[in-house]
PDB file of C-alpha atoms in Angstrom:
ATOM      1  CA  VAL A   1     151.418 107.502 109.394  1.00 43.00           C
ATOM      2  CA  PRO A   2     148.289 107.784 108.119  1.00 47.00           C
ATOM      3  CA  ARG A   3     145.072 106.022 107.695  1.00 46.00           C
ATOM      4  CA  THR A   4     144.321 104.706 103.718  1.00 51.00           C
ATOM      5  CA  ASP A   5     141.227 102.744 104.863  1.00 61.00           C
ATOM      6  CA  TRP A   6     137.176 104.485 105.906  1.00 65.00           C
ATOM      7  CA  VAL A   7     138.671 107.768 103.532  1.00 68.00           C
ATOM      8  CA  PHE A   8     135.769 106.882 100.975  1.00 73.00           C
ATOM      9  CA  ALA A   9     132.352 105.909 101.553  1.00 87.00           C
ATOM     10  CA  ASP A  10     133.717 102.697 103.788  1.00 90.00           C
ATOM     11  CA  GLY A  11     131.845 103.369 106.784  1.00 87.00           C
ATOM     12  CA  HIS A  12     128.957 103.809 104.550  1.00 90.00           C
ATOM     13  CA  ILE A  13     129.910 100.439 102.497  1.00 94.00           C
ATOM     14  CA  ASP A  14     130.568  98.838 104.995  1.00 92.00           C
ATOM     15  CA  LEU A  15     126.347  99.473 106.771  1.00 87.00           C
ATOM     16  CA  VAL A  16     125.167  98.181 103.833  1.00 93.00           C
ATOM     17  CA  LYS A  17     126.923  95.102 104.228  1.00 95.00           C
ATOM     18  CA  LYS A  18     125.872  94.862 106.660  1.00 92.00           C
ATOM     19  CA  ALA A  19     122.032  96.330 106.702  1.00 89.00           C
ATOM     20  CA  GLN A  20     121.393  93.711 103.387  1.00 94.00           C
ATOM     21  CA  PRO A  21     121.377  90.409 105.776  1.00 94.00           C
ATOM     22  CA  LYS A  22     118.103  92.476 107.214  1.00 85.00           C
ATOM     23  CA  GLY A  23     116.404  92.846 103.667  1.00 86.00           C
ATOM     24  CA  LEU A  24     117.946  96.454 102.795  1.00 86.00           C
ATOM     25  CA  ARG A  25     117.674  96.273  98.888  1.00 89.00           C
ATOM     26  CA  LYS A  26     118.199  99.655  96.984  1.00 89.00           C
ATOM     27  CA  TRP A  27     120.878 102.197  98.611  1.00 93.00           C
ATOM     28  CA  TRP A  28     121.398 105.769  97.443  1.00 93.00           C
ATOM     29  CA  LEU A  29     124.312 108.152  97.747  1.00 93.00           C
ATOM     30  CA  SER A  30     123.178 112.109  98.339  1.00 93.00           C
ATOM     31  CA  PRO A  31     127.518 113.903  98.868  1.00 92.00           C
ATOM     32  CA  LEU A  32     126.405 116.728 101.532  1.00 87.00           C
ATOM     33  CA  GLY A  33     129.023 118.964  99.429  1.00 82.00           C
ATOM     34  CA  LEU A  34     131.758 119.416  97.262  1.00 88.00           C
ATOM     35  CA  GLU A  35     135.037 118.908  98.532  1.00 88.00           C
ATOM     36  CA  PRO A  36     137.521 121.607  99.939  1.00 88.00           C
ATOM     37  CA  TRP A  37     140.058 121.488  96.852  1.00 90.00           C
ATOM     38  CA  MET A  38     136.612 121.803  94.159  1.00 91.00           C
ATOM     39  CA  ASP A  39     135.569 124.612  92.234  1.00 92.00           C
ATOM     40  CA  PRO A  40     131.649 124.666  92.616  1.00 90.00           C
ATOM     41  CA  SER A  41     131.902 126.361  88.712  1.00 91.00           C
ATOM     42  CA  ASN A  42     133.193 123.130  87.176  1.00 95.00           C
ATOM     43  CA  ALA A  43     130.900 120.984  87.042  1.00 96.00           C
ATOM     44  CA  GLY A  44     133.476 118.516  84.978  1.00 96.00           C
ATOM     45  CA  GLN A  45     135.470 118.810  87.698  1.00 96.00           C
ATOM     46  CA  TYR A  46     132.486 117.402  90.448  1.00 96.00           C
ATOM     47  CA  ALA A  47     131.946 115.302  87.911  1.00 97.00           C
ATOM     48  CA  ASP A  48     135.435 113.131  87.772  1.00 97.00           C
ATOM     49  CA  TRP A  49     134.955 113.067  91.206  1.00 95.00           C
ATOM     50  CA  ALA A  50     131.602 111.634  91.256  1.00 96.00           C
ATOM     51  CA  MET A  51     132.032 108.692  89.032  1.00 97.00           C
ATOM     52  CA  ASN A  52     135.072 107.628  90.560  1.00 95.00           C
ATOM     53  CA  MET A  53     132.669 107.490  94.256  1.00 94.00           C
ATOM     54  CA  ILE A  54     130.639 105.783  92.095  1.00 97.00           C
ATOM     55  CA  ARG A  55     132.896 103.205  90.251  1.00 97.00           C
ATOM     56  CA  TYR A  56     134.694 103.197  93.834  1.00 95.00           C
ATOM     57  CA  TRP A  57     130.911 101.421  94.565  1.00 96.00           C
ATOM     58  CA  ARG A  58     130.526  99.103  92.588  1.00 97.00           C
ATOM     59  CA  SER A  59     133.916  97.731  92.401  1.00 96.00           C
ATOM     60  CA  GLN A  60     133.036  97.079  96.936  1.00 95.00           C
ATOM     61  CA  GLY A  61     129.760  95.102  95.142  1.00 97.00           C
ATOM     62  CA  VAL A  62     127.529  97.023  96.435  1.00 97.00           C
ATOM     63  CA  GLU A  63     126.368  99.268  93.004  1.00 98.00           C
ATOM     64  CA  LEU A  64     124.088 102.352  93.815  1.00 98.00           C
ATOM     65  CA  ALA A  65     120.605 102.416  92.895  1.00 97.00           C
ATOM     66  CA  TRP A  66     120.578 105.981  93.045  1.00 97.00           C
ATOM     67  CA  PHE A  67     122.774 109.052  93.083  1.00 98.00           C
ATOM     68  CA  SER A  68     121.747 112.733  93.766  1.00 97.00           C
ATOM     69  CA  ILE A  69     124.300 115.656  92.535  1.00 95.00           C
ATOM     70  CA  ALA A  70     124.409 117.467  96.292  1.00 94.00           C
ATOM     71  CA  ASN A  71     122.865 117.457  99.939  1.00 94.00           C
ATOM     72  CA  GLU A  72     120.449 120.408 100.065  1.00 95.00           C
ATOM     73  CA  PRO A  73     123.007 122.078  97.586  1.00 95.00           C
ATOM     74  CA  SER A  74     121.013 125.265  97.156  1.00 91.00           C
ATOM     75  CA  THR A  75     122.783 126.734 100.490  1.00 84.00           C
ATOM     76  CA  LEU A  76     126.433 126.075  97.996  1.00 88.00           C
ATOM     77  CA  LEU A  77     125.372 125.503  94.158  1.00 94.00           C
ATOM     78  CA  SER A  78     123.559 127.277  91.754  1.00 95.00           C
ATOM     79  CA  GLY A  79     120.649 125.617  89.478  1.00 96.00           C
ATOM     80  CA  GLN A  80     122.829 125.504  86.410  1.00 97.00           C
ATOM     81  CA  PHE A  81     125.816 123.761  87.978  1.00 97.00           C
ATOM     82  CA  ILE A  82     123.378 120.670  88.725  1.00 97.00           C
ATOM     83  CA  ARG A  83     122.495 120.198  85.248  1.00 98.00           C
ATOM     84  CA  ASP A  84     125.646 120.879  83.644  1.00 98.00           C
ATOM     85  CA  ALA A  85     126.500 118.138  86.484  1.00 97.00           C
ATOM     86  CA  VAL A  86     123.574 115.963  84.728  1.00 98.00           C
ATOM     87  CA  LYS A  87     124.349 116.798  81.539  1.00 98.00           C
ATOM     88  CA  LEU A  88     128.055 115.331  82.127  1.00 98.00           C
ATOM     89  CA  LEU A  89     127.356 112.522  84.486  1.00 98.00           C
ATOM     90  CA  GLY A  90     124.505 111.282  82.806  1.00 98.00           C
ATOM     91  CA  PRO A  91     126.110 109.629  79.382  1.00 98.00           C
ATOM     92  CA  ARG A  92     129.420 108.900  81.795  1.00 98.00           C
ATOM     93  CA  LEU A  93     126.542 106.027  83.242  1.00 98.00           C
ATOM     94  CA  ALA A  94     125.397 105.619  80.628  1.00 98.00           C
ATOM     95  CA  ALA A  95     128.473 104.485  78.381  1.00 98.00           C
ATOM     96  CA  GLU A  96     129.964 101.916  81.531  1.00 98.00           C
ATOM     97  CA  GLY A  97     127.422 100.217  82.157  1.00 98.00           C
ATOM     98  CA  PHE A  98     125.910 101.430  85.130  1.00 98.00           C
ATOM     99  CA  ALA A  99     122.620 100.490  86.453  1.00 97.00           C
ATOM    100  CA  THR A 100     122.428 104.453  89.167  1.00 98.00           C
ATOM    101  CA  LYS A 101     120.052 106.899  87.916  1.00 98.00           C
ATOM    102  CA  LEU A 102     120.068 110.654  89.102  1.00 98.00           C
ATOM    103  CA  VAL A 103     117.915 111.682  91.537  1.00 97.00           C
ATOM    104  CA  ILE A 104     117.438 115.768  91.573  1.00 98.00           C
ATOM    105  CA  PRO A 105     118.034 118.332  93.827  1.00 97.00           C
ATOM    106  CA  ASP A 106     117.075 117.386  97.305  1.00 96.00           C
ATOM    107  CA  ASP A 107     117.652 121.115  98.755  1.00 96.00           C
ATOM    108  CA  ILE A 108     117.010 121.707 102.026  1.00 94.00           C
ATOM    109  CA  ARG A 109     113.012 122.762 100.886  1.00 95.00           C
ATOM    110  CA  PRO A 110     110.347 122.441  98.211  1.00 96.00           C
ATOM    111  CA  ALA A 111     110.404 125.539  96.918  1.00 96.00           C
ATOM    112  CA  ASP A 112     114.058 125.677  96.736  1.00 96.00           C
ATOM    113  CA  ALA A 113     114.246 122.182  94.958  1.00 97.00           C
ATOM    114  CA  ALA A 114     111.463 123.554  92.721  1.00 98.00           C
ATOM    115  CA  ALA A 115     113.910 126.412  91.559  1.00 97.00           C
ATOM    116  CA  ILE A 116     116.371 123.997  90.551  1.00 98.00           C
ATOM    117  CA  ALA A 117     114.443 121.299  89.251  1.00 98.00           C
ATOM    118  CA  LYS A 118     113.240 123.922  87.108  1.00 98.00           C
ATOM    119  CA  ILE A 119     116.373 125.235  85.209  1.00 98.00           C
ATOM    120  CA  VAL A 120     118.046 121.304  86.021  1.00 98.00           C
ATOM    121  CA  LEU A 121     115.167 120.135  83.404  1.00 98.00           C
ATOM    122  CA  ALA A 122     114.357 122.987  81.175  1.00 98.00           C
ATOM    123  CA  ASP A 123     116.986 121.037  79.405  1.00 98.00           C
ATOM    124  CA  PRO A 124     116.427 118.624  77.345  1.00 98.00           C
ATOM    125  CA  VAL A 125     119.182 116.880  77.654  1.00 98.00           C
ATOM    126  CA  ALA A 126     119.482 116.830  80.842  1.00 98.00           C
ATOM    127  CA  ARG A 127     115.654 115.263  81.151  1.00 98.00           C
ATOM    128  CA  ARG A 128     116.810 112.227  79.733  1.00 98.00           C
ATOM    129  CA  TYR A 129     119.433 111.472  82.675  1.00 98.00           C
ATOM    130  CA  VAL A 130     116.898 112.485  85.920  1.00 98.00           C
ATOM    131  CA  SER A 131     115.329 109.307  87.193  1.00 98.00           C
ATOM    132  CA  ALA A 132     113.383 111.487  90.201  1.00 98.00           C
ATOM    133  CA  LEU A 133     113.091 114.609  91.816  1.00 98.00           C
ATOM    134  CA  ALA A 134     113.896 115.276  95.840  1.00 97.00           C
ATOM    135  CA  THR A 135     113.176 117.088  98.389  1.00 96.00           C
ATOM    136  CA  HIS A 136     113.221 118.330 101.758  1.00 94.00           C
ATOM    137  CA  VAL A 137     110.230 119.414 104.556  1.00 91.00           C
ATOM    138  CA  TYR A 138     112.753 121.740 106.963  1.00 89.00           C
ATOM    139  CA  ASP A 139     110.522 125.327 108.532  1.00 87.00           C
ATOM    140  CA  VAL A 140     108.036 124.894 106.318  1.00 88.00           C
ATOM    141  CA  ASN A 141     104.516 123.069 106.364  1.00 86.00           C
ATOM    142  CA  ALA A 142     103.608 119.893 104.023  1.00 86.00           C
ATOM    143  CA  ALA A 143     101.736 121.714 101.546  1.00 90.00           C
ATOM    144  CA  ALA A 144     105.024 123.502 101.069  1.00 93.00           C
ATOM    145  CA  MET A 145     105.288 119.519  98.367  1.00 94.00           C
ATOM    146  CA  LEU A 146     102.672 121.876  96.347  1.00 96.00           C
ATOM    147  CA  ALA A 147     105.989 122.725  94.974  1.00 96.00           C
ATOM    148  CA  MET A 148     107.510 120.099  93.956  1.00 97.00           C
ATOM    149  CA  THR A 149     104.032 117.957  92.963  1.00 97.00           C
ATOM    150  CA  ASP A 150     103.418 120.093  90.396  1.00 97.00           C
ATOM    151  CA  VAL A 151     107.418 119.517  88.669  1.00 98.00           C
ATOM    152  CA  ALA A 152     106.669 116.571  88.748  1.00 98.00           C
ATOM    153  CA  ALA A 153     103.430 115.937  87.463  1.00 97.00           C
ATOM    154  CA  GLU A 154     105.019 118.725  84.299  1.00 97.00           C
ATOM    155  CA  TYR A 155     107.367 115.659  84.209  1.00 98.00           C
ATOM    156  CA  ASN A 156     105.721 112.886  84.693  1.00 97.00           C
ATOM    157  CA  LEU A 157     108.401 111.727  87.393  1.00 98.00           C
ATOM    158  CA  PRO A 158     108.547 110.677  90.727  1.00 97.00           C
ATOM    159  CA  LEU A 159     108.657 112.889  94.052  1.00 98.00           C
ATOM    160  CA  TRP A 160     110.221 112.451  96.930  1.00 96.00           C
ATOM    161  CA  MET A 161     110.458 113.330 100.013  1.00 94.00           C
ATOM    162  CA  SER A 162     114.349 112.372 101.024  1.00 92.00           C
ATOM    163  CA  GLU A 163     114.099 113.999 104.159  1.00 87.00           C
ATOM    164  CA  PHE A 164     112.472 116.096 107.675  1.00 84.00           C
ATOM    165  CA  SER A 165     111.961 115.768 110.818  1.00 75.00           C
ATOM    166  CA  VAL A 166     108.580 116.176 113.113  1.00 73.00           C
ATOM    167  CA  VAL A 167     106.948 117.859 115.905  1.00 72.00           C
ATOM    168  CA  ASP A 168     104.199 115.062 116.816  1.00 79.00           C
ATOM    169  CA  PRO A 169     106.336 111.748 117.361  1.00 76.00           C
ATOM    170  CA  SER A 170     102.833 110.244 118.028  1.00 84.00           C
ATOM    171  CA  PRO A 171     101.637 107.542 115.954  1.00 86.00           C
ATOM    172  CA  MET A 172      98.627 109.596 114.986  1.00 90.00           C
ATOM    173  CA  GLY A 173     101.050 112.032 114.526  1.00 88.00           C
ATOM    174  CA  TRP A 174     103.541 110.417 112.071  1.00 87.00           C
ATOM    175  CA  ALA A 175     100.413 108.608 110.459  1.00 92.00           C
ATOM    176  CA  GLU A 176      98.440 111.896 109.729  1.00 93.00           C
ATOM    177  CA  LEU A 177     101.772 113.454 107.902  1.00 90.00           C
ATOM    178  CA  VAL A 178     102.484 110.697 106.026  1.00 92.00           C
ATOM    179  CA  HIS A 179      99.487 109.880 104.906  1.00 95.00           C
ATOM    180  CA  GLY A 180      99.362 113.966 104.003  1.00 94.00           C
ATOM    181  CA  PHE A 181     102.507 113.162 101.593  1.00 94.00           C
ATOM    182  CA  LEU A 182     100.868 110.207  99.854  1.00 96.00           C
ATOM    183  CA  ALA A 183      98.167 111.248  99.550  1.00 96.00           C
ATOM    184  CA  ASP A 184      97.344 114.980  98.996  1.00 95.00           C
ATOM    185  CA  TYR A 185     101.095 115.493  96.523  1.00 96.00           C
ATOM    186  CA  ASN A 186     101.845 112.375  95.251  1.00 96.00           C
ATOM    187  CA  VAL A 187     104.830 111.142  97.012  1.00 96.00           C
ATOM    188  CA  SER A 188     105.754 107.246  96.438  1.00 93.00           C
ATOM    189  CA  ALA A 189     108.841 107.656  98.872  1.00 91.00           C
ATOM    190  CA  VAL A 190     109.837 109.394 102.579  1.00 90.00           C
ATOM    191  CA  ASP A 191     112.811 108.853 104.165  1.00 83.00           C
ATOM    192  CA  TYR A 192     113.238 109.934 107.723  1.00 75.00           C
ATOM    193  CA  MET A 193     116.360 111.306 108.288  1.00 67.00           C
ATOM    194  CA  TRP A 194     115.631 110.877 111.879  1.00 68.00           C
ATOM    195  CA  GLY A 195     114.925 107.683 112.154  1.00 63.00           C
ATOM    196  CA  PHE A 196     118.075 106.468 114.727  1.00 65.00           C
ATOM    197  CA  PHE A 197     119.873 108.591 114.976  1.00 71.00           C
ATOM    198  CA  GLY A 198     120.462 106.764 118.731  1.00 72.00           C
ATOM    199  CA  ASP A 199     118.331 107.792 121.802  1.00 76.00           C
ATOM    200  CA  SER A 200     118.219 111.691 122.725  1.00 75.00           C
ATOM    201  CA  ASP A 201     114.909 112.574 120.973  1.00 75.00           C
ATOM    202  CA  PRO A 202     111.293 110.904 121.184  1.00 71.00           C
ATOM    203  CA  ALA A 203     110.577 111.709 117.576  1.00 74.00           C
ATOM    204  CA  GLN A 204     113.100 109.321 116.318  1.00 82.00           C
ATOM    205  CA  LEU A 205     111.932 105.405 114.621  1.00 86.00           C
ATOM    206  CA  VAL A 206     113.831 104.135 116.399  1.00 86.00           C
ATOM    207  CA  SER A 207     115.989 104.814 119.241  1.00 86.00           C
ATOM    208  CA  ILE A 208     119.483 103.333 119.715  1.00 85.00           C
ATOM    209  CA  HIS A 209     120.947 102.583 122.937  1.00 86.00           C
ATOM    210  CA  GLN A 210     124.704 103.117 124.095  1.00 84.00           C
ATOM    211  CA  SER A 211     127.516 103.023 127.264  1.00 86.00           C
ATOM    212  CA  GLY A 212     129.985 103.887 126.575  1.00 85.00           C
ATOM    213  CA  GLY A 213     130.173 104.236 123.096  1.00 79.00           C
ATOM    214  CA  GLN A 214     129.227 100.682 123.298  1.00 85.00           C
ATOM    215  CA  TYR A 215     125.743  99.397 121.523  1.00 84.00           C
ATOM    216  CA  THR A 216     123.737  97.866 124.418  1.00 89.00           C
ATOM    217  CA  GLY A 217     120.246  97.843 122.198  1.00 88.00           C
ATOM    218  CA  SER A 218     117.730  99.420 120.300  1.00 86.00           C
ATOM    219  CA  THR A 219     113.972 100.527 120.673  1.00 88.00           C
ATOM    220  CA  THR A 220     111.533 100.988 118.322  1.00 89.00           C
ATOM    221  CA  THR A 221     109.116 104.256 119.153  1.00 87.00           C
ATOM    222  CA  PRO A 222     105.531 104.944 118.793  1.00 87.00           C
ATOM    223  CA  ALA A 223     106.774 107.272 115.877  1.00 87.00           C
ATOM    224  CA  GLY A 224     108.752 103.472 114.601  1.00 90.00           C
ATOM    225  CA  TYR A 225     105.375 101.507 114.703  1.00 93.00           C
ATOM    226  CA  ALA A 226     103.294 104.085 113.297  1.00 93.00           C
ATOM    227  CA  MET A 227     105.904 103.859 109.761  1.00 92.00           C
ATOM    228  CA  ALA A 228     105.171 100.002 110.373  1.00 94.00           C
ATOM    229  CA  GLN A 229     101.565 100.053 109.314  1.00 96.00           C
ATOM    230  CA  TYR A 230     102.924 101.626 105.943  1.00 96.00           C
ATOM    231  CA  ALA A 231     106.414 100.550 105.405  1.00 93.00           C
ATOM    232  CA  ARG A 232     105.755  96.956 106.445  1.00 94.00           C
ATOM    233  CA  TYR A 233     102.781  95.881 103.841  1.00 95.00           C
ATOM    234  CA  ILE A 234     103.783  97.599 101.326  1.00 95.00           C
ATOM    235  CA  PRO A 235     105.758  96.582  99.641  1.00 90.00           C
ATOM    236  CA  PRO A 236     108.667  98.497  97.094  1.00 86.00           C
ATOM    237  CA  GLY A 237     107.120  99.359  93.218  1.00 89.00           C
ATOM    238  CA  SER A 238     103.405  99.261  94.625  1.00 94.00           C
ATOM    239  CA  THR A 239     101.026 101.522  93.176  1.00 94.00           C
ATOM    240  CA  ARG A 240      98.788 103.678  95.034  1.00 95.00           C
ATOM    241  CA  VAL A 241      94.798 103.623  93.852  1.00 94.00           C
ATOM    242  CA  GLN A 242      92.674 106.240  94.234  1.00 93.00           C
ATOM    243  CA  ALA A 243      90.739 106.185  98.169  1.00 95.00           C
ATOM    244  CA  LYS A 244      87.902 107.592  98.846  1.00 92.00           C
ATOM    245  CA  SER A 245      86.133 108.436 102.542  1.00 94.00           C
ATOM    246  CA  THR A 246      82.470 109.852 103.127  1.00 93.00           C
ATOM    247  CA  ASP A 247      83.749 109.966 106.462  1.00 94.00           C
ATOM    248  CA  ALA A 248      86.173 112.973 107.558  1.00 94.00           C
ATOM    249  CA  THR A 249      87.458 111.955 110.589  1.00 96.00           C
ATOM    250  CA  ILE A 250      88.464 109.124 108.268  1.00 97.00           C
ATOM    251  CA  LEU A 251      91.713 108.822 106.031  1.00 97.00           C
ATOM    252  CA  THR A 252      92.925 106.065 103.228  1.00 97.00           C
ATOM    253  CA  THR A 253      95.221 105.627 101.498  1.00 97.00           C
ATOM    254  CA  ALA A 254      95.235 102.082  99.166  1.00 96.00           C
ATOM    255  CA  PHE A 255      97.804 100.128  97.756  1.00 96.00           C
ATOM    256  CA  VAL A 256      97.944  97.210  94.591  1.00 94.00           C
ATOM    257  CA  HIS A 257     101.511  95.064  93.825  1.00 93.00           C
ATOM    258  CA  ASP A 258     100.870  92.045  92.375  1.00 92.00           C
ATOM    259  CA  GLY A 259      97.258  92.131  91.770  1.00 89.00           C
ATOM    260  CA  LYS A 260      97.024  92.189  95.619  1.00 90.00           C
ATOM    261  CA  MET A 261      95.890  95.001  98.160  1.00 92.00           C
ATOM    262  CA  THR A 262      97.528  97.066 100.827  1.00 95.00           C
ATOM    263  CA  ILE A 263      94.082  99.904 102.768  1.00 96.00           C
ATOM    264  CA  VAL A 264      95.769 101.920 105.278  1.00 98.00           C
ATOM    265  CA  ALA A 265      93.004 104.070 107.613  1.00 98.00           C
ATOM    266  CA  LEU A 266      93.640 106.141 110.324  1.00 98.00           C
ATOM    267  CA  ASN A 267      91.038 107.023 112.288  1.00 98.00           C
ATOM    268  CA  GLU A 268      91.774 110.499 113.502  1.00 96.00           C
ATOM    269  CA  GLY A 269      88.473 111.085 115.974  1.00 95.00           C
ATOM    270  CA  ILE A 270      88.213 110.621 119.678  1.00 95.00           C
ATOM    271  CA  THR A 271      85.423 107.876 119.451  1.00 96.00           C
ATOM    272  CA  ALA A 272      85.091 104.513 117.607  1.00 96.00           C
ATOM    273  CA  ARG A 273      83.679 104.447 113.479  1.00 95.00           C
ATOM    274  CA  THR A 274      82.136 100.943 112.380  1.00 95.00           C
ATOM    275  CA  VAL A 275      83.737 101.267 108.397  1.00 95.00           C
ATOM    276  CA  ARG A 276      82.681  99.875 105.721  1.00 94.00           C
ATOM    277  CA  PHE A 277      85.374  99.064 102.762  1.00 94.00           C
ATOM    278  CA  THR A 278      84.243  98.452  99.003  1.00 90.00           C
ATOM    279  CA  VAL A 279      87.264  97.600  96.994  1.00 88.00           C
ATOM    280  CA  ASN A 280      86.141  97.576  93.755  1.00 84.00           C
ATOM    281  CA  ARG A 281      88.644  95.593  91.479  1.00 73.00           C
ATOM    282  CA  PHE A 282      87.737  92.808  93.235  1.00 70.00           C
ATOM    283  CA  SER A 283      84.760  90.144  92.828  1.00 67.00           C
ATOM    284  CA  GLY A 284      83.972  86.884  95.510  1.00 68.00           C
ATOM    285  CA  ALA A 285      85.504  86.172  98.711  1.00 70.00           C
ATOM    286  CA  THR A 286      88.354  88.033  99.610  1.00 83.00           C
ATOM    287  CA  THR A 287      90.066  87.763 103.326  1.00 90.00           C
ATOM    288  CA  PHE A 288      92.207  91.016 104.546  1.00 94.00           C
ATOM    289  CA  GLN A 289      94.843  90.416 107.492  1.00 96.00           C
ATOM    290  CA  TRP A 290      94.614  93.242 110.140  1.00 98.00           C
ATOM    291  CA  ILE A 291      96.884  94.768 111.194  1.00 98.00           C
ATOM    292  CA  ARG A 292      97.055  97.958 114.052  1.00 97.00           C
ATOM    293  CA  THR A 293      97.907 100.747 116.057  1.00 96.00           C
ATOM    294  CA  SER A 294      97.310 103.204 118.096  1.00 92.00           C
ATOM    295  CA  ASP A 295      97.911 104.422 121.174  1.00 86.00           C
ATOM    296  CA  LYS A 296      97.954 101.232 123.997  1.00 89.00           C
ATOM    297  CA  GLU A 297      98.857  98.966 120.585  1.00 94.00           C
ATOM    298  CA  ASN A 298     101.832  98.380 118.302  1.00 96.00           C
ATOM    299  CA  LEU A 299     101.468  96.769 114.869  1.00 96.00           C
ATOM    300  CA  ALA A 300      98.695  94.377 116.403  1.00 97.00           C
ATOM    301  CA  GLN A 301      97.466  91.209 114.832  1.00 97.00           C
ATOM    302  CA  ILE A 302      94.042  91.869 115.011  1.00 97.00           C
ATOM    303  CA  GLY A 303      92.793  89.275 112.981  1.00 96.00           C
ATOM    304  CA  LYS A 304      92.069  88.177 109.746  1.00 95.00           C
ATOM    305  CA  LEU A 305      88.322  89.465 107.309  1.00 93.00           C
ATOM    306  CA  ALA A 306      86.617  87.557 105.021  1.00 90.00           C
ATOM    307  CA  GLY A 307      85.086  90.137 102.344  1.00 84.00           C
ATOM    308  CA  THR A 308      82.183  89.049  99.150  1.00 83.00           C
ATOM    309  CA  ASN A 309      82.742  91.096  96.386  1.00 80.00           C
ATOM    310  CA  GLY A 310      85.612  92.512  98.239  1.00 79.00           C
ATOM    311  CA  SER A 311      83.502  94.748 100.555  1.00 89.00           C
ATOM    312  CA  PHE A 312      83.805  94.135 104.663  1.00 92.00           C
ATOM    313  CA  ASN A 313      83.215  96.068 107.420  1.00 94.00           C
ATOM    314  CA  ALA A 314      85.856  96.715 110.896  1.00 96.00           C
ATOM    315  CA  GLU A 315      85.660  99.338 114.142  1.00 95.00           C
ATOM    316  CA  LEU A 316      88.353 101.373 114.217  1.00 97.00           C
ATOM    317  CA  PRO A 317      89.290 102.960 117.505  1.00 96.00           C
ATOM    318  CA  PRO A 318      90.204 106.496 118.065  1.00 96.00           C
ATOM    319  CA  ARG A 319      93.127 107.556 117.057  1.00 96.00           C
ATOM    320  CA  SER A 320      94.738 104.655 115.285  1.00 97.00           C
ATOM    321  CA  ILE A 321      95.518 103.770 112.449  1.00 98.00           C
ATOM    322  CA  SER A 322      94.520 100.028 110.421  1.00 98.00           C
ATOM    323  CA  THR A 323      96.877  98.099 107.772  1.00 98.00           C
ATOM    324  CA  PHE A 324      93.962  95.501 105.847  1.00 97.00           C
ATOM    325  CA  ALA A 325      96.695  93.737 103.817  1.00 95.00           C
ATOM    326  CA  GLN A 326      96.026  90.714 101.166  1.00 89.00           C
TER     327      GLN A 326
END
């Protein structure tokens, strides 16, 4: 007797429901490709399938926040197909009162993503229904993101780095990469696909341990602690503000949420640096909680720093990542 359960995203839905009590608030779907019976030239056929999938998620009480037409579409689909699918899906989602927003093109490399995004966004109807741009970063360096940074700026859309893996899994290697995405390429979301695939690769954020197919525990990796310096202390919906450093070995980013500031500072150097931070938006007394990760520390709670008129001093150890959160 064939099984009728777990064939329509049920596994993903089950994971989302289990993760919600642990803090998961939003989730999205990026299908790996078309079903075998689908015609890659028939966007209407695809739109019918996608609507059924999106309806099913809502019927299970976990309505999607975002939906991507396809994962890495340039390997199978054209920009014209993505454009037509957006034009069909967008009005139907709106007509049925869905909160689900569309993301494009979630492609394998920024150059591929930019080529498809330009085709879609050049159409004024399709543009109306695109809420974010996304790309992966494979087989290229981070500077390739500029292709998508330019498209996002032209159309005033948020840019996500939605999948990649790293060569250097050290805390500093990870933090330098995240800093570059945020500060140099104006990325507003960083999603690391290789974050929790098991315990076979040291570049993961969380190593999942198992024995005989049974879960036995997990371990946060050094890269995972580095990620937490950003993810744990910069709430969703934060706004990145300008941050400048006069020391080439100190990299800084700053964020505001509900009037509170979070600063992340990297000391890339091999010696300690005493740094004076000045936050122009504050006057009077200001207190920041200091959290630090390095080769010897994992999210260490260093203590509180009291500032006057937004200024305070901190000695940053070599090769360290410090978060200062109000």
